Structures are given as structure tokens and as C-alpha cells.
Amino acid sequence: MDPIVPKNFIQQQIVEDLAAGKNNNRVHTRFPPEPNGYLHIGHAKSICLNFGTSKLFGGITNLRFDDTNPAKEETEYVDSIMEDVKWLGFDWEERLYYASDYFDKLYDFAVELIKRGKAYIDFQSQEVISEQRGTPTRPGVDSPTRNSSPEENLRIFEDMKASLYEEGTCVLRAKIDMSSSNMHMRDPLMYRILKQPHHRTGDKWCIYPMYDYAHGQSDYWEGITHSICTLEFEVHRPLYDWFVEELKDSDYRPRQIEFSRLNITSTVMSKRKLLQLVKEGYVKDWDDPRMPTICGLRRRGYTPDSIRNFADMVGVTKVDGVTDVALLEYCIREDLNKKAQRVMCVTDPLKIVITNYPENSTEEVEAINNPEDENMGKRKVPFSKVIYIEREDFMEEPSNKFYRLAPGKEVRLRYAYFIRCNEVIKDDEGNIVELHCTYDPETKGGNAPDGRKVKATLHWVAESGALSCEVRLYDRLFTDPDPDGHKDKEFLEFLNPDSLKVLGNCYVEPFVKGATPLSNFQFERLGYFNVDPDSTADKIVFNRTVSLKDNSKK
Ligand code: ATP
Ligand code: MG
């Protein structure tokens, strides 16, 4: 294998660890979600980083559910997380773990720490414990039970486990250093009482380990070599190392490495806030196409490739920053430009009667499926006497710069003919209801043999064979680029009232008939769209994934 040229500081550290002969040349990472919500694009970055990094070094990655808090965790979330990781294209093979798999071992290790005089029971309230912790510049105050005997602590810990104590009456703390400059080292909590059934262990436990106590040990027992996590855990690292140091029975140690989390403009990424959007009905569900969740992006028409590319492009750093959502949109455009089948769809139909076209006759014109990929071939598109164009492609009194259809003007219908508008038909209120045009039969395919030019090419759908469909247009969910960043205002105040626009009366060419949910298309001139699972036999529903160009900065 060629030597790996590191692309970021994490790869650099792994290269160094391998060069130093650590971990018998193993590279083993894990993705450790807490099953308390659906995964979002930030998690996707972490997934790509963990699975991508191990793969680069010929290593492996575990999926581990960090299910130490029974109160907020649900099987629904476990299932969705597995689906999303797989969909992104990653495979944990047989290495599916739960922190709850280690509840027995964690308990035994806690007993061991108590016996070594390195953990004790504290009966004080949370408030008192916090108060006694002090501040980074003021040392903490010892708990009255800090020096109680291992026998005493052990007896109480067993009683805690046996449910002899009520919630909130006592906790188990590690006995480390009440004057450490790192607040996390000032006798952190290891266990608390929670009389709640757990999604996997049921009623077996009423004491549950804290995240900090469970995480490093889980890494250790699984043989994780590089425990990649987000920056807020940097200050927890000495504690992570302390527990592992107490636990270790070999030279092997997992190494925690922190990177900055992904933030994206015009959305929120906290699970609590995403849950609130769902529970309070601001969006339809977790997979609403406006959500930054992986299932939302999937439903919106994003592909796994586009998300993996995005994760690559944002890179890995230690600097907190905000990524413009335009970069994510760029990635899906790039991908779909290569892959998406082109079709024509008219979203705001204006009827055209081609007066010189034979009655009751139809024909087919040939269209290119994807100009970026010859292998995708060509298709036949029906053409008939009545067709539809976009209402905005016609102006009765055109301004100087309007080159599309207008009275007396000629345009090209893509892949079909030149047409000229001769008459505008209106209803009693003066609304335009249809146009009467003539076509030039000599221009079949879209070119005039006499070499005359037209300034505009329009997409269209012929009435013959047209399928009626609904098109859902999405805009940013929030009007502010940083809805979370206002001290005096709640993020909900920035919800965009126009984030969803439904166009219920659209026509699309018959080619899309039978397309399976989530299939991607480019609607010529309009953008990339995909088939929504809400589609029925009578009406296909499309989501606009993204427009053809970035219009957001206009
Ligand atoms: P919680 O507040 O519930 O802990 P969380 O977003 O940290 O939320 P986890 O389920 O703990 O959720 O995250 C799983 C993994 O994904 C962790 O390793 C975490 O660091 C990483 N992760 C979470 N959010 C982001 C993000 N925005 N960018 C990059 N990685 C993230
Ligand atoms: Mg977390």
C-alpha cells in the first residue's frame, strides 16, 4: 500500500500513531450516537469522518448506541439511526454495540474503584455538589462523605442498585481532585438513580452510569484506537484518560481526538430544537424535506454521494465555524447534474392551441436524457395540438429584455418546433386563458432550415400523455442565517412562513410514469426534483431538491 498522505490533523495523528507502532497497527473507530433523536447533517459529518478514516487506513468502525439515559431514548431512534448510517453507504458489519451492553461491567468496575478508595457515595443535593465544586480559580470543598470507608460506600452502592434509595437521594462520584484546574476532574458523577425502564435492559437497573463514565470504558472494551468526538469534549479528555488508566490491563489505550462540529446557516442542529419543530407541528415530521435531518435530506432528494462529498469538502478542523448551506446545495447540484434524468414539467400551466397543427394527431419528438452522459440515451416525448408552457414564459406586453413568448414573437419549444403567438384569448375578467399559436413544421427538432434564429427556448408539456402532478417548492426553514444566535429572540421567531409552497396543478411528460419514490429528475430550466412518497396512482408528488442555480444571494 502507498503511504497515506494525511489530509487533516486526525489522519496526521493516526499516521504518527502507526509510525510509533501503537495498537499493533490497528485503526478502529466508532460512531456513538445517543438514540434520543434522528440524525442530522452534523452527524453525517461525524459518520463520514469515523467510517471514512478507518477505511482509509484499512481499519474498521463500530456503531455504538450511547444509551445511558433511559429517560429520553427510544427504539424508534435506534432504528432510524441504523437506516441512516446504512443509507450513507457505511457498514458496521457485525459490530453493533450498545453502552447498555456494558452495564454489568461498568458496575463491576465501579465496585472496583470503590474498593480502591477511588469512588464514594454522596448524599448531598445536586445544587450543593455544584456549589462545592467551586470555580476554575477557587478550589472545591470536599463532600462530608469524601473520605468514608470503601466498605461503607460499597454497602450503600449495593443498596442503590437494589432500589433501596429514591431518585435524587445519592450519587456515586469518582474521587479525583477537588482543586484541579479542570472542573471535570473535581470528583465527577459516575452513577445516578433513575427509576425508569430502559429500552434494552428493562427494569433491571435503577442506577445508570453517566456518559463520561461509560464512554471511555466502552471504547476500551471494544478496542477502539481513535475515539473521535466534537470539540466540547476536549475538556473531558483528562477524565476520559483517568478512567481508562484505572481500568487498563495492558499497554493499549484508546486516544480521544476532538474536531469542531458542523454548523450550517439558516437551520438549527440541536436535537432538542429539532424535536420541538416536530412535536409542535412546525414541520410535518422528522423527514420533512425542510429538516436538516438525514431522513429529511433523503426525502428532499439528496443522494448519499452528495452528502459524503459535502463532508469531504467541509474538512476537519478545530475551529468552530458556520458552513453556508449553499455549499451543501452545490454538492447535490454537482451530483445530480451527472446523474439525473432530464424531463419537462410545467408548474404554472398556460394553454397553447397550435392552430395549424392537424386535429386529433400526435407525434413524438426525440429528447436527450442527460447531456452530461451520453449513455443515458434518448427518449420520445409526445407532441400534440394542445400544449402547456409556464405562464411566466409569456408576456402580453413584453419589456425590452423579455425574449420569451409574446404576441407576434417566435420561440423554440425544446426538442420540438418553433411556434409564433398570434392571438391571446381572455376570459370575461381579462385573464389570459390560452394562446393561439402556429408552428413551423420545417423546424422539427428545434432548428430552422433557413437559418433563422429565436432568442428563447421554452420547456413545455403536450396535453396528450401529460400527467398531472403536484410540485412542492421549499425555501430555507428560517429567515435568519443564524436563528439560534440571538440572545433576545427565540429561534422559532425566525421560522420562514414561506418555506413550503405547493403547486397543485402541474403537468409533467409521461416518461416519469411509475417512477419509484425518491427517484431524481431534472425538470428542464426549473431545477432538480424527486418523487415524494406521498405520490398516489392518480397524482405524482414532486419535491424540489434544489434550483438549478444558487439564487439565494440575489
Ligand atoms: P446531544 O446533545 O444529544 O449529545 P449530539 O448532537 O452530541 O447531541 P450524539 O448522538 O451524542 O448527539 O452525537 C453522536 C456523534 O455525532 C458524537 O460523536 C457527536 O460528537 C457527533 N456530532 C453531533 N453533532 C455534530 C455536529 N454538528 N457536527 C459534527 N459531529 C457531530
Ligand atoms: Mg452528544
PDB file of N, CA and C in Angstrom, residues 24-56:
ATOM      1  N   ASN A  24      -0.693  -2.208  17.642  1.00  0.00           N
ATOM      2  CA  ASN A  24      -0.410  -3.270  16.653  1.00  0.00           C
ATOM      3  C   ASN A  24      -0.903  -2.913  15.266  1.00  0.00           C
ATOM      4  N   ASN A  25      -0.723  -1.662  14.895  1.00  0.00           N
ATOM      5  CA  ASN A  25      -1.110  -1.188  13.560  1.00  0.00           C
ATOM      6  C   ASN A  25      -2.604  -1.197  13.296  1.00  0.00           C
ATOM      7  N   ARG A  26      -3.385  -1.325  14.353  1.00  0.00           N
ATOM      8  CA  ARG A  26      -4.840  -1.308  14.142  1.00  0.00           C
ATOM      9  C   ARG A  26      -5.346   0.126  14.076  1.00  0.00           C
ATOM     10  N   VAL A  27      -6.372   0.368  13.241  1.00  0.00           N
ATOM     11  CA  VAL A  27      -7.125   1.619  13.316  1.00  0.00           C
ATOM     12  C   VAL A  27      -8.589   1.225  13.470  1.00  0.00           C
ATOM     13  N   HIS A  28      -9.168   1.624  14.573  1.00  0.00           N
ATOM     14  CA  HIS A  28     -10.514   1.171  14.914  1.00  0.00           C
ATOM     15  C   HIS A  28     -11.257   2.367  15.523  1.00  0.00           C
ATOM     16  N   THR A  29     -12.280   2.836  14.811  1.00  0.00           N
ATOM     17  CA  THR A  29     -13.053   3.980  15.304  1.00  0.00           C
ATOM     18  C   THR A  29     -14.472   3.536  15.635  1.00  0.00           C
ATOM     19  N   ARG A  30     -15.266   4.466  16.123  1.00  0.00           N
ATOM     20  CA  ARG A  30     -16.676   4.149  16.406  1.00  0.00           C
ATOM     21  C   ARG A  30     -17.507   5.396  16.181  1.00  0.00           C
ATOM     22  N   PHE A  31     -18.771   5.171  15.805  1.00  0.00           N
ATOM     23  CA  PHE A  31     -19.729   6.283  15.763  1.00  0.00           C
ATOM     24  C   PHE A  31     -20.712   6.050  16.899  1.00  0.00           C
ATOM     25  N   PRO A  32     -20.773   6.974  17.870  1.00  0.00           N
ATOM     26  CA  PRO A  32     -21.522   6.716  19.115  1.00  0.00           C
ATOM     27  C   PRO A  32     -22.746   7.599  19.344  1.00  0.00           C
ATOM     28  N   PRO A  33     -23.798   7.477  18.525  1.00  0.00           N
ATOM     29  CA  PRO A  33     -24.947   8.349  18.739  1.00  0.00           C
ATOM     30  C   PRO A  33     -25.751   7.985  19.986  1.00  0.00           C
ATOM     31  N   GLU A  34     -26.341   9.009  20.577  1.00  0.00           N
ATOM     32  CA  GLU A  34     -27.304   8.752  21.641  1.00  0.00           C
ATOM     33  C   GLU A  34     -28.663   8.615  20.960  1.00  0.00           C
ATOM     34  N   PRO A  35     -29.380   7.518  21.192  1.00  0.00           N
ATOM     35  CA  PRO A  35     -30.656   7.347  20.469  1.00  0.00           C
ATOM     36  C   PRO A  35     -31.779   8.184  21.071  1.00  0.00           C
ATOM     37  N   ASN A  36     -31.611   9.491  20.999  1.00  0.00           N
ATOM     38  CA  ASN A  36     -32.627  10.390  21.553  1.00  0.00           C
ATOM     39  C   ASN A  36     -33.153  11.353  20.493  1.00  0.00           C
ATOM     40  N   GLY A  37     -32.999  10.977  19.217  1.00  0.00           N
ATOM     41  CA  GLY A  37     -33.499  11.813  18.139  1.00  0.00           C
ATOM     42  C   GLY A  37     -32.999  11.241  16.829  1.00  0.00           C
ATOM     43  N   TYR A  38     -33.407  11.894  15.742  1.00  0.00           N
ATOM     44  CA  TYR A  38     -32.946  11.463  14.420  1.00  0.00           C
ATOM     45  C   TYR A  38     -31.619  12.128  14.097  1.00  0.00           C
ATOM     46  N   LEU A  39     -30.830  11.489  13.271  1.00  0.00           N
ATOM     47  CA  LEU A  39     -29.528  12.047  12.913  1.00  0.00           C
ATOM     48  C   LEU A  39     -29.692  13.223  11.952  1.00  0.00           C
ATOM     49  N   HIS A  40     -28.769  14.185  12.068  1.00  0.00           N
ATOM     50  CA  HIS A  40     -28.787  15.333  11.159  1.00  0.00           C
ATOM     51  C   HIS A  40     -27.477  15.406  10.379  1.00  0.00           C
ATOM     52  N   ILE A  41     -27.372  16.445   9.573  1.00  0.00           N
ATOM     53  CA  ILE A  41     -26.224  16.571   8.676  1.00  0.00           C
ATOM     54  C   ILE A  41     -24.905  16.693   9.469  1.00  0.00           C
ATOM     55  N   GLY A  42     -24.975  17.210  10.697  1.00  0.00           N
ATOM     56  CA  GLY A  42     -23.785  17.252  11.553  1.00  0.00           C
ATOM     57  C   GLY A  42     -23.314  15.846  11.893  1.00  0.00           C
ATOM     58  N   HIS A  43     -24.275  14.984  12.221  1.00  0.00           N
ATOM     59  CA  HIS A  43     -23.913  13.582  12.473  1.00  0.00           C
ATOM     60  C   HIS A  43     -23.322  12.944  11.222  1.00  0.00           C
ATOM     61  N   ALA A  44     -23.869  13.337  10.063  1.00  0.00           N
ATOM     62  CA  ALA A  44     -23.354  12.767   8.816  1.00  0.00           C
ATOM     63  C   ALA A  44     -21.861  13.066   8.691  1.00  0.00           C
ATOM     64  N   LYS A  45     -21.477  14.266   9.101  1.00  0.00           N
ATOM     65  CA  LYS A  45     -20.057  14.609   9.058  1.00  0.00           C
ATOM     66  C   LYS A  45     -19.256  13.653   9.951  1.00  0.00           C
ATOM     67  N   SER A  46     -19.782  13.412  11.143  1.00  0.00           N
ATOM     68  CA  SER A  46     -19.096  12.521  12.082  1.00  0.00           C
ATOM     69  C   SER A  46     -19.055  11.073  11.562  1.00  0.00           C
ATOM     70  N   ILE A  47     -20.147  10.650  10.946  1.00  0.00           N
ATOM     71  CA  ILE A  47     -20.208   9.292  10.380  1.00  0.00           C
ATOM     72  C   ILE A  47     -19.163   9.151   9.269  1.00  0.00           C
ATOM     73  N   CYS A  48     -19.140  10.122   8.359  1.00  0.00           N
ATOM     74  CA  CYS A  48     -18.189  10.075   7.243  1.00  0.00           C
ATOM     75  C   CYS A  48     -16.762  10.106   7.779  1.00  0.00           C
ATOM     76  N   LEU A  49     -16.559  10.890   8.819  1.00  0.00           N
ATOM     77  CA  LEU A  49     -15.218  11.020   9.391  1.00  0.00           C
ATOM     78  C   LEU A  49     -14.781   9.701  10.034  1.00  0.00           C
ATOM     79  N   ASN A  50     -15.652   9.121  10.844  1.00  0.00           N
ATOM     80  CA  ASN A  50     -15.274   7.880  11.541  1.00  0.00           C
ATOM     81  C   ASN A  50     -15.120   6.707  10.577  1.00  0.00           C
ATOM     82  N   PHE A  51     -16.126   6.483   9.752  1.00  0.00           N
ATOM     83  CA  PHE A  51     -16.060   5.343   8.827  1.00  0.00           C
ATOM     84  C   PHE A  51     -15.024   5.603   7.734  1.00  0.00           C
ATOM     85  N   GLY A  52     -14.959   6.872   7.274  1.00  0.00           N
ATOM     86  CA  GLY A  52     -14.032   7.208   6.198  1.00  0.00           C
ATOM     87  C   GLY A  52     -12.582   7.077   6.640  1.00  0.00           C
ATOM     88  N   THR A  53     -12.301   7.532   7.865  1.00  0.00           N
ATOM     89  CA  THR A  53     -10.917   7.499   8.343  1.00  0.00           C
ATOM     90  C   THR A  53     -10.439   6.064   8.541  1.00  0.00           C
ATOM     91  N   SER A  54     -11.261   5.244   9.161  1.00  0.00           N
ATOM     92  CA  SER A  54     -10.810   3.869   9.394  1.00  0.00           C
ATOM     93  C   SER A  54     -10.597   3.156   8.056  1.00  0.00           C
ATOM     94  N   LYS A  55     -11.498   3.423   7.119  1.00  0.00           N
ATOM     95  CA  LYS A  55     -11.383   2.778   5.808  1.00  0.00           C
ATOM     96  C   LYS A  55     -10.073   3.155   5.115  1.00  0.00           C
ATOM     97  N   LEU A  56      -9.740   4.430   5.220  1.00  0.00           N
ATOM     98  CA  LEU A  56      -8.516   4.921   4.595  1.00  0.00           C
ATOM     99  C   LEU A  56      -7.298   4.141   5.086  1.00  0.00           C
TER     100      LEU A  56
END
